[in-house]
Short mmCIF file of C-alpha atoms and ligand atoms in Angstrom, two decimals:
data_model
loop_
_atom_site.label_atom_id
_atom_site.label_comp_id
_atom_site.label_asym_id
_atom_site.label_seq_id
_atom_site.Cartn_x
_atom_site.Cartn_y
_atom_site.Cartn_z
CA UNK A 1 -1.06 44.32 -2.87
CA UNK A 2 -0.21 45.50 -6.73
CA UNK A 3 -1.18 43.92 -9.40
CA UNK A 4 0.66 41.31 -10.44
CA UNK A 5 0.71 39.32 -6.62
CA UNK A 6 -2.90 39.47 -6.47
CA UNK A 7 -3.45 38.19 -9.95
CA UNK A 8 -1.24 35.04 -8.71
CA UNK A 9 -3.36 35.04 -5.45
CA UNK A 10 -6.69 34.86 -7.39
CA UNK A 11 -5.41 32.26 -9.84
CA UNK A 12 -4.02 30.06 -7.12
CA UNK A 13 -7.22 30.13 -4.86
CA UNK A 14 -9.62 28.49 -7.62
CA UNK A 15 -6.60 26.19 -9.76
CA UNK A 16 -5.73 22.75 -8.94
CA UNK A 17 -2.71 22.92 -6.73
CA UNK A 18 -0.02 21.40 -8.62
CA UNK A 19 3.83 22.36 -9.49
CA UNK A 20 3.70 22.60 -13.15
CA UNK A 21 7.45 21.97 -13.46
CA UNK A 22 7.36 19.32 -11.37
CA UNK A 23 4.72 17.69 -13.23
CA UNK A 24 5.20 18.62 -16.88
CA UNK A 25 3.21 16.61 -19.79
CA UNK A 26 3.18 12.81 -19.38
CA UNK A 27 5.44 11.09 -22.00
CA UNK A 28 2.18 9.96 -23.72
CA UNK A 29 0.63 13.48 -23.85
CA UNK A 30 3.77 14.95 -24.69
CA UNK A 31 3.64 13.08 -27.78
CA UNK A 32 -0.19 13.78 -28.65
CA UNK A 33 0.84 17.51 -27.73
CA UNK A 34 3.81 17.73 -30.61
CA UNK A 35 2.26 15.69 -32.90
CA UNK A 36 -1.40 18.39 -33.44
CA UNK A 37 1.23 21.38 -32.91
CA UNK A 38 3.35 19.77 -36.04
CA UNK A 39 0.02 19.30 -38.19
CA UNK A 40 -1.66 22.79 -37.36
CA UNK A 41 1.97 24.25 -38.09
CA UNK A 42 2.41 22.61 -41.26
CA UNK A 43 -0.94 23.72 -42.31
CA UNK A 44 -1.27 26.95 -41.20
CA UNK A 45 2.30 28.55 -41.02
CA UNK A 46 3.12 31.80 -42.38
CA UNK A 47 4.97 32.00 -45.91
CA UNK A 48 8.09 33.96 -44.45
CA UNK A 49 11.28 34.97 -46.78
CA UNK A 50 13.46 32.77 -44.54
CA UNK A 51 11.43 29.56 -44.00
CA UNK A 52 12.00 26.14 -45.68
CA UNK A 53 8.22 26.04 -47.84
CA UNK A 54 7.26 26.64 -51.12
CA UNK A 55 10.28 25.34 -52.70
CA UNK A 56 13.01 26.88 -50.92
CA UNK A 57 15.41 25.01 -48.94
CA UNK A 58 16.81 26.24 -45.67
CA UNK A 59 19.57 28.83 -46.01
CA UNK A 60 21.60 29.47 -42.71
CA UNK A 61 22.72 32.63 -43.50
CA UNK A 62 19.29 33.51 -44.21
CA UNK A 63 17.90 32.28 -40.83
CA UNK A 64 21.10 34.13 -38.48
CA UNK A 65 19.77 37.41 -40.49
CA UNK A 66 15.88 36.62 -39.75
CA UNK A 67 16.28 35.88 -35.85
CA UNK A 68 18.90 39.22 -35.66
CA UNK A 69 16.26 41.68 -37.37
CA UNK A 70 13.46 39.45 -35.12
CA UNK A 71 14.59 40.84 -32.04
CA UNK A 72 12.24 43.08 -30.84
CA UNK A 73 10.56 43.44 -33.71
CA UNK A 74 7.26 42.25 -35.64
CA UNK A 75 7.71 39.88 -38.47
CA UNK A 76 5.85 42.26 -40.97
CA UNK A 77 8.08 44.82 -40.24
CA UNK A 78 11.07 42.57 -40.83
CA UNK A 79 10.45 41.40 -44.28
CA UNK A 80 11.26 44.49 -46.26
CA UNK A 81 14.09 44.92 -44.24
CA UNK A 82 15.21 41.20 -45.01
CA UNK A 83 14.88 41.42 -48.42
CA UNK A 84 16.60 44.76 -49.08
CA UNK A 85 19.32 43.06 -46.55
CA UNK A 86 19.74 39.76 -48.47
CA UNK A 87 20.00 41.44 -52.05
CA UNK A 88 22.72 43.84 -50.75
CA UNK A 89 24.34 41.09 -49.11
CA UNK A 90 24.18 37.65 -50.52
CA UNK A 91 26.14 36.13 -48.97
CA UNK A 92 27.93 35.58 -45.41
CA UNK A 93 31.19 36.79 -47.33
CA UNK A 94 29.55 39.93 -48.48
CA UNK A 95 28.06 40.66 -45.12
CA UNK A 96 31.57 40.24 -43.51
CA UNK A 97 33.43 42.55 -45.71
CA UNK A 98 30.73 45.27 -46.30
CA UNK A 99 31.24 48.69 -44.63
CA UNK A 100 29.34 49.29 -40.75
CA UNK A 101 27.91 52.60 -42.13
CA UNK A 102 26.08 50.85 -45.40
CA UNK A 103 25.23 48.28 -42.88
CA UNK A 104 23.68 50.82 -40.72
CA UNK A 105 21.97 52.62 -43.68
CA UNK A 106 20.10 49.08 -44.37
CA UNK A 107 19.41 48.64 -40.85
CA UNK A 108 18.04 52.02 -40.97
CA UNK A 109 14.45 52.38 -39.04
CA UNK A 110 14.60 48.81 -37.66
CA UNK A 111 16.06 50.06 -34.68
CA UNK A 112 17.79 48.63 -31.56
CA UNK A 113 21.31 49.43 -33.86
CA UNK A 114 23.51 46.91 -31.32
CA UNK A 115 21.71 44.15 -34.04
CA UNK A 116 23.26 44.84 -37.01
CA UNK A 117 26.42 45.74 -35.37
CA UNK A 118 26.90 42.42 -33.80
CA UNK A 119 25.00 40.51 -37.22
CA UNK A 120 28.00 42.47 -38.85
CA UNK A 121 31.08 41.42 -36.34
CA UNK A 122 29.25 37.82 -36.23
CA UNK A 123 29.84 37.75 -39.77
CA UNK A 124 33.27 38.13 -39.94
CA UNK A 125 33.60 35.36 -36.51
CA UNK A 126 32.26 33.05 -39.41
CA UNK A 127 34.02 34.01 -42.06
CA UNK A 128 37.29 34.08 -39.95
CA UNK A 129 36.77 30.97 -37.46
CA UNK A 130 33.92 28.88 -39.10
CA UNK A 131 35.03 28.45 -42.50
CA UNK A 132 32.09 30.67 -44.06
CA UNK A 133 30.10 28.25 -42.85
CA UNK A 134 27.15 29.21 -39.67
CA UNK A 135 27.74 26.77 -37.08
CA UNK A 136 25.85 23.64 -36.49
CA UNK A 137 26.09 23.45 -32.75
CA UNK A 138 24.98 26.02 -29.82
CA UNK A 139 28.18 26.47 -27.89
CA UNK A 140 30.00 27.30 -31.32
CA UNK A 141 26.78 29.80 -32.04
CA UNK A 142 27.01 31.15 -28.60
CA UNK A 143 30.46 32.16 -29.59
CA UNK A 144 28.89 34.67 -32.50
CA UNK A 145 28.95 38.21 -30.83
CA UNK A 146 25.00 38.92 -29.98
CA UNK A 147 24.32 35.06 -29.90
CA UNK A 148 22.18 34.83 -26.90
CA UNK A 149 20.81 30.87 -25.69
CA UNK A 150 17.45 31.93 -27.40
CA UNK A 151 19.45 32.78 -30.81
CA UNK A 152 21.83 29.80 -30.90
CA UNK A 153 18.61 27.51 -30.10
CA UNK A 154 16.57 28.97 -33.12
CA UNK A 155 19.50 28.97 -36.08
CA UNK A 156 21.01 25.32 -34.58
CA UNK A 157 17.27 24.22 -34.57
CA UNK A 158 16.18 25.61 -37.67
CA UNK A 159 18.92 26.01 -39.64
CA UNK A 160 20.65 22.48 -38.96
CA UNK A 161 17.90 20.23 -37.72
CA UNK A 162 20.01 20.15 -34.51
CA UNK A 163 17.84 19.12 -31.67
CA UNK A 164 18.11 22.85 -29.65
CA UNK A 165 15.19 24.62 -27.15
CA UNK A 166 14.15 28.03 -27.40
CA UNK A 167 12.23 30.49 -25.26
CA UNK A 168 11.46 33.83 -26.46
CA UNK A 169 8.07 35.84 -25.12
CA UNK A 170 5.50 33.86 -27.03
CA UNK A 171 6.96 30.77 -25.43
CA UNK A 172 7.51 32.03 -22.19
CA UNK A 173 3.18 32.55 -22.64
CA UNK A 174 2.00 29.44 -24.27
CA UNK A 175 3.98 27.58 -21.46
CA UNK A 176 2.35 29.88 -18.97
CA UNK A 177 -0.96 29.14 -20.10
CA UNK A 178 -0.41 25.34 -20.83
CA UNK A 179 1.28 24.51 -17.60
CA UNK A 180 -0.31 27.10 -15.45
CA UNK A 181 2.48 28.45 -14.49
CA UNK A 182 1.58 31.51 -11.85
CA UNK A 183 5.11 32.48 -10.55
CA UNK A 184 5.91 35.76 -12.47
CA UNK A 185 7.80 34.70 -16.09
CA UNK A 186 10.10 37.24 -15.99
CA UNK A 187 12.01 35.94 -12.80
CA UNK A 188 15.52 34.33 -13.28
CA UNK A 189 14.20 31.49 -11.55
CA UNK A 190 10.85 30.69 -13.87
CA UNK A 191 13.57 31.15 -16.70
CA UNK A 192 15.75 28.95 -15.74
CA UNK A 193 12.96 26.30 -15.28
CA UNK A 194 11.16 27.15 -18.39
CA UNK A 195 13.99 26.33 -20.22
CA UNK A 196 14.63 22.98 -18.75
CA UNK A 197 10.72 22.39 -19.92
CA UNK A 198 11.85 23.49 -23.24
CA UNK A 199 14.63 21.07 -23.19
CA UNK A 200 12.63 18.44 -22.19
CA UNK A 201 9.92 18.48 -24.66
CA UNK A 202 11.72 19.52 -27.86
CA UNK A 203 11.86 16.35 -30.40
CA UNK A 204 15.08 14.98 -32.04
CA UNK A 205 13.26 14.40 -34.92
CA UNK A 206 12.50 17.99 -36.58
CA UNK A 207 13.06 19.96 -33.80
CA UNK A 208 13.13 23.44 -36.07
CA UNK A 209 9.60 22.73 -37.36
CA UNK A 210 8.70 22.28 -33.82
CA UNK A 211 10.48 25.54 -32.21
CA UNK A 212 8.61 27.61 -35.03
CA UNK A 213 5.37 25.22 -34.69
CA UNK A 214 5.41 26.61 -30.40
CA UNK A 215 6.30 30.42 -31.41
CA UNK A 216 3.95 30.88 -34.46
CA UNK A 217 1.07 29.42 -31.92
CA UNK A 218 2.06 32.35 -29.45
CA UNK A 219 2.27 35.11 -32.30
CA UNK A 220 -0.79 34.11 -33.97
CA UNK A 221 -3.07 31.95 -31.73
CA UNK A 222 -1.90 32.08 -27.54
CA UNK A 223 -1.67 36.36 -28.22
CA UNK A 224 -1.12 38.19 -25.34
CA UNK A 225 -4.83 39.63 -24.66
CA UNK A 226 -7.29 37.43 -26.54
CA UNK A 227 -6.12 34.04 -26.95
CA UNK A 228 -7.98 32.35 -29.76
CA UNK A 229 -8.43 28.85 -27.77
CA UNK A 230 -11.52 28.30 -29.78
CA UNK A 231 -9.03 27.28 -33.16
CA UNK A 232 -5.97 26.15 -30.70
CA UNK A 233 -4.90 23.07 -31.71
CA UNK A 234 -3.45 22.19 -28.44
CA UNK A 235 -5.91 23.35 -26.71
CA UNK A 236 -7.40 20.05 -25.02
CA UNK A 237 -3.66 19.99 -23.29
CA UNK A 238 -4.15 23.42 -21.65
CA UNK A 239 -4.47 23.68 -17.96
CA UNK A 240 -4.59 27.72 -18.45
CA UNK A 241 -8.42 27.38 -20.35
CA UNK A 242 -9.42 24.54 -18.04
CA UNK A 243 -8.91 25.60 -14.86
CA UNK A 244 -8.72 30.07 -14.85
CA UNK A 245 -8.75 32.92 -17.76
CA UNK A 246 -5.67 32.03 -20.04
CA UNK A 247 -5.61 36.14 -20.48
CA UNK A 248 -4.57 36.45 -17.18
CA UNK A 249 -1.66 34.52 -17.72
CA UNK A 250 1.37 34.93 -17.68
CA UNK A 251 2.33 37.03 -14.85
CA UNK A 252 5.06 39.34 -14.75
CA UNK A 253 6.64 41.44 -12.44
CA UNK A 254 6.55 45.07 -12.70
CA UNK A 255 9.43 46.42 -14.76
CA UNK A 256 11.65 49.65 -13.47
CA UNK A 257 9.89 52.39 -15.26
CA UNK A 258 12.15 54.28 -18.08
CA UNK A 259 14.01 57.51 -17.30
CA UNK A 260 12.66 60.58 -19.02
CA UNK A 261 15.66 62.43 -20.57
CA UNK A 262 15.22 65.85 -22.93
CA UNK A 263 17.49 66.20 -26.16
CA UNK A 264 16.95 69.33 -27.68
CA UNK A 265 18.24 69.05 -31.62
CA UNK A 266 19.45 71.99 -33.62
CA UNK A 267 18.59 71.91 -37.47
CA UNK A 268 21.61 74.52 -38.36
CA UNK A 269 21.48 75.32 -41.74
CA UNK A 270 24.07 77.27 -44.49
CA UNK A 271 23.70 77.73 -47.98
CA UNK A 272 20.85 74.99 -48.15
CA UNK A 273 23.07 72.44 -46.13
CA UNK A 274 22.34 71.02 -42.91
CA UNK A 275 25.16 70.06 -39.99
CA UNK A 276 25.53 66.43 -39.04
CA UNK A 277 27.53 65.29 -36.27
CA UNK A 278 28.49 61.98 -36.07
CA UNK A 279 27.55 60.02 -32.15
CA UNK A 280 30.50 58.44 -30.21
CA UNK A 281 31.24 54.87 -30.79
CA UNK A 282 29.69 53.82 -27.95
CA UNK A 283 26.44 54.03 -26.13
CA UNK A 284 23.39 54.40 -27.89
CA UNK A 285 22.91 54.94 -31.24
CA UNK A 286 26.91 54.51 -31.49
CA UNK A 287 28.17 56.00 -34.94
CA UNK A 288 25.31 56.82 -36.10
CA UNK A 289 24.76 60.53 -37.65
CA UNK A 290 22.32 63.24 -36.16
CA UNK A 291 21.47 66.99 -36.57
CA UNK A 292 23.82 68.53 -33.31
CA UNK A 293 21.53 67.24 -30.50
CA UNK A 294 21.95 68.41 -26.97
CA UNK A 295 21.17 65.62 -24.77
CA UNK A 296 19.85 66.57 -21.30
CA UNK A 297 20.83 70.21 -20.95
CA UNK A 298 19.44 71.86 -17.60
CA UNK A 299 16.03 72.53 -17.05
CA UNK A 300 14.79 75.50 -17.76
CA UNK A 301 17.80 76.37 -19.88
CA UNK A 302 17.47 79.52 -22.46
CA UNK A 303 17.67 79.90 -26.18
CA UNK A 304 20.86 82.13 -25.24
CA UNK A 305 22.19 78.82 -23.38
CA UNK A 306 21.42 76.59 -26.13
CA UNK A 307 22.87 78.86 -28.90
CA UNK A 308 26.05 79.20 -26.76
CA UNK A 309 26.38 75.07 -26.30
CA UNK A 310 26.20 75.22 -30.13
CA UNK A 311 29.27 77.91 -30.52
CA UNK A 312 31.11 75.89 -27.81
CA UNK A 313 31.19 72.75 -29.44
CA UNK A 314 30.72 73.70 -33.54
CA UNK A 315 32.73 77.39 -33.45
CA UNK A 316 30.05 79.05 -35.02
CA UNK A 317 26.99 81.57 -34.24
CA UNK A 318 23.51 80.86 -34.75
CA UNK A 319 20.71 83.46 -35.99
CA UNK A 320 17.07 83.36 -34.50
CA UNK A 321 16.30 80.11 -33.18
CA UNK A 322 12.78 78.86 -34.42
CA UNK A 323 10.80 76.22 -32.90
CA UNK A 324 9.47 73.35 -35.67
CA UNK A 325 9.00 70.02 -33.91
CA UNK A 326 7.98 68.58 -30.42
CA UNK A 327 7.91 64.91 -29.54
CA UNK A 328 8.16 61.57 -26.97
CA UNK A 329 10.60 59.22 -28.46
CA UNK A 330 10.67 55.65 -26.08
CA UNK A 331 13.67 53.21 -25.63
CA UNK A 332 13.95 49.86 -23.85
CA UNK A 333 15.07 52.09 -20.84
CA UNK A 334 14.25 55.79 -21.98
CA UNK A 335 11.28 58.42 -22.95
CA UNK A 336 13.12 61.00 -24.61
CA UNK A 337 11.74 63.85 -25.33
CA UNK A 338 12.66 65.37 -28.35
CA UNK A 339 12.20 69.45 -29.20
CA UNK A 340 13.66 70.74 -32.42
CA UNK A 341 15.01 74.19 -33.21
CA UNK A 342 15.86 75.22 -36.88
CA UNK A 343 18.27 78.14 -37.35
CA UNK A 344 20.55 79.74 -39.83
CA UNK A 345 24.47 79.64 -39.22
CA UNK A 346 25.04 83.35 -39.06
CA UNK A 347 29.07 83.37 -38.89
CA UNK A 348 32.05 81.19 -38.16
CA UNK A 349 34.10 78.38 -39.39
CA UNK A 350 33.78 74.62 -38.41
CA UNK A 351 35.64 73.49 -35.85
CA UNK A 352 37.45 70.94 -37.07
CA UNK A 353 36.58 67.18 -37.13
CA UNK A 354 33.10 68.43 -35.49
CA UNK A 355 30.66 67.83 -38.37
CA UNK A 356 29.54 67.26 -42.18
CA UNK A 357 27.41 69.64 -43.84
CA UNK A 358 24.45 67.37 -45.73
CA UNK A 359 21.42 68.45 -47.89
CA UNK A 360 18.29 66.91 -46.22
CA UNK A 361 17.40 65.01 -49.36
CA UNK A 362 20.58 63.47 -49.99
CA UNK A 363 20.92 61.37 -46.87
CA UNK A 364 20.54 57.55 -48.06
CA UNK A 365 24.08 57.00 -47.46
CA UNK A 366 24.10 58.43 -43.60
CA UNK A 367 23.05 56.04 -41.29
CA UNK A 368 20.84 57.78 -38.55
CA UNK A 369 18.69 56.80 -35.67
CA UNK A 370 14.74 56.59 -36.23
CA UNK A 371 14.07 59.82 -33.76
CA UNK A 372 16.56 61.69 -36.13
CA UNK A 373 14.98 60.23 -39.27
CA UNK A 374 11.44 61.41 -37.91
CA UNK A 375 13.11 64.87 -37.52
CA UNK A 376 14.74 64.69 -40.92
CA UNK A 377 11.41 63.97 -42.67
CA UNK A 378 9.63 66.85 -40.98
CA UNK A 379 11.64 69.29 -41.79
CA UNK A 380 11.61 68.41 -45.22
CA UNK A 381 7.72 68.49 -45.28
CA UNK A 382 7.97 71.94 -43.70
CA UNK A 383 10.73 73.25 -46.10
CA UNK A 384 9.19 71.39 -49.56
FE1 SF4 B 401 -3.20 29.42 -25.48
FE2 SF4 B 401 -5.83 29.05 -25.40
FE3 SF4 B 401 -4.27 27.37 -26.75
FE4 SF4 B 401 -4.23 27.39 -24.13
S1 SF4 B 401 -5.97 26.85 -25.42
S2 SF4 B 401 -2.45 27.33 -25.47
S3 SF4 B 401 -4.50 29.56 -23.71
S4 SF4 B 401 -4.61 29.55 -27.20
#
């Protein structure tokens, strides 16, 4: 049996056999439930750029950028990123006529790029069809491009006061470990009925405080290996630390492991200038720039092979190839292994349209992918 079925067996033979989502809180607990989540939030939530506290009022705009850098990615990394974000781009107005590639740069080492692509494009949708204002309700936010049902809850909810669920991961657990729910969270089936249990317990009356009240408990008290129960303010509602080990909770099912793929990236220099190539406009990493990057050449293939992709596809010969860098880069969906070769450009003229030549240290203006960035920097540490 792997891992995850017998973790369900073992929970199941010692817990009190009941549905969870068929018996969700009563009305009465419910209540009691939303009412200490509401006072521990308002006591102990975080001072973030974006929230209503401290004297600043909700901005919308503020909140769409917040849950689009979010995705995916830890709030202390975000706030930099926000703030840089916000001064270049004040406003929704600003955001929808700036360029992709300065949008890009600022987006630069946040990752997953499709983000502030679609923050960009959902810009203009409110600009163009919303008046320049975000929308209040979630079918008009589901029509922003990268507006998923979690995203349209959060900024109607927050943003609005509009009485919206959400479920993101730390929601998906505290319900888990609240409800006991044992069937694996990650199945479109638990989803579905997670979100119905969303539905059904968000308040009318400040449902935004609420949303953020259930996700700060799961980023900051219900963590995923060592819940703090002893300071959860719900806790006296939790089946998960009655009745089994809340850390065993919840229970996933195996995801398909990522592919390993090689790119093998040439630093090609002339007269102190590095070639950049720019990627296609779709896929991953779409438009972004990157030393000439060979992306899964075949195994075993020889310096003589790699030298002769580079004259195929630039127009120009490289001198000794040296080896400077080595390492794993993961995706959602792929370990890529990066190896980088430095070389001089010994003769040739660019083909045409194929690249830029770029000093290393004048790059803020390029928009390139983290893995790229990583390469950048070390071959300015080996060069300075
Ligand atoms: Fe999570 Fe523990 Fe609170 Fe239950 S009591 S919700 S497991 S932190």
């Amino acid at each position: 049996m792997s891992t995850a079925p017998r973790r369900k067996a073992i929970i199941e033979s010692f817990v009190t056999q009941t549905n969870p989502f068929d018996n969700p809180l009563s009305d009465a607990d419910a209540k009691a439930f939303r009412r200490r989540l509401l006072a521990w939030y308002h006591k102990h939530r975080r001072d973030l750029p974006w929230r209503a506290m401290n004297g600043r009022s909700v901005n919308p705009y503020h909140v769409l950028i917040s849950e689009a850098m979010l995705q995916q990615t830890q709030v202390a990394t975000v706030i930099p990123y926000f703030h840089r974000f916000t001064e270049a781009f004040p406003t929704v107005d600003a955001l929808a006529e700036a360029d992709e590639q300065r949008v890009l740069t600022l987006w630069q080492g946040l990752g997953y790029y499709r983000r502030a692509r679609n923050l960009h494009a959902a810009a203009k949708t409110i600009v163009g069809d919303f008046d320049g204002e975000v929308p209040m309700s979630v079918d008009d936010l589901l029509k922003l491009p990268g507006v998923g049902p979690y995203t349209a809850g959060a900024i109607a909810s927050i943003a609005h006061g509009t009485r919206a669920a959400v479920v993101d991961g730390n929601v998906e657990r505290v319900f888990a470990r609240l409800m006991l729910i044992t069937d694996p969270i990650n199945a479109p089936a638990t989803k579905k009925r997670l979100w119905s249990l969303a539905e059904e317990l968000v308040p009318k009356s400040s449902p935004g405080d609420y949303n953020q009240a259930l996700m700060e408990l799961g980023a900051t008290v219900c963590t995923p290996k060592v819940p703090k129960c002893f300071v959860c303010p719900v806790r006296e509602h939790c089946r998960g630390v009655q009745e089994t080990n809340p850390e065993t909770l919840p229970i996933k099912l195996a995801k398909k492991k990522p592919k390993d793929v090689t790119h093998i990236v040439i630093a090609a220099e002339r007269n102190g200038k590095y070639l950049f190539e720019q990627r296609p406009a779709v896929g991953l990493w779409s438009n972004m720039w990157q030393l000439p990057t060979w992306e899964e050449p075949p195994k075993n293939f020889s310096q003589q092979a790699l030298c002769e992709w580079f004259e195929n596809r630039f127009g120009m010969l490289l001198g000794k190839l040296h080896l400077t860098s080595d390492f794993k880069h993961q995706t959602t969906h792929r370990t890529i292994q990066f190896t980088v070769f430095e070389a001089s450009v010994r003769s040739g003229r660019m083909k045409r349209n194929t690249g830029k030549w770029h000093g290393l240290k004048q790059l803020e203006h390029l928009p390139v992918s983290n893995p790229q960035a990583r390469t950048i920097s070390l071959l300015n540490a080996t060069s300075s």
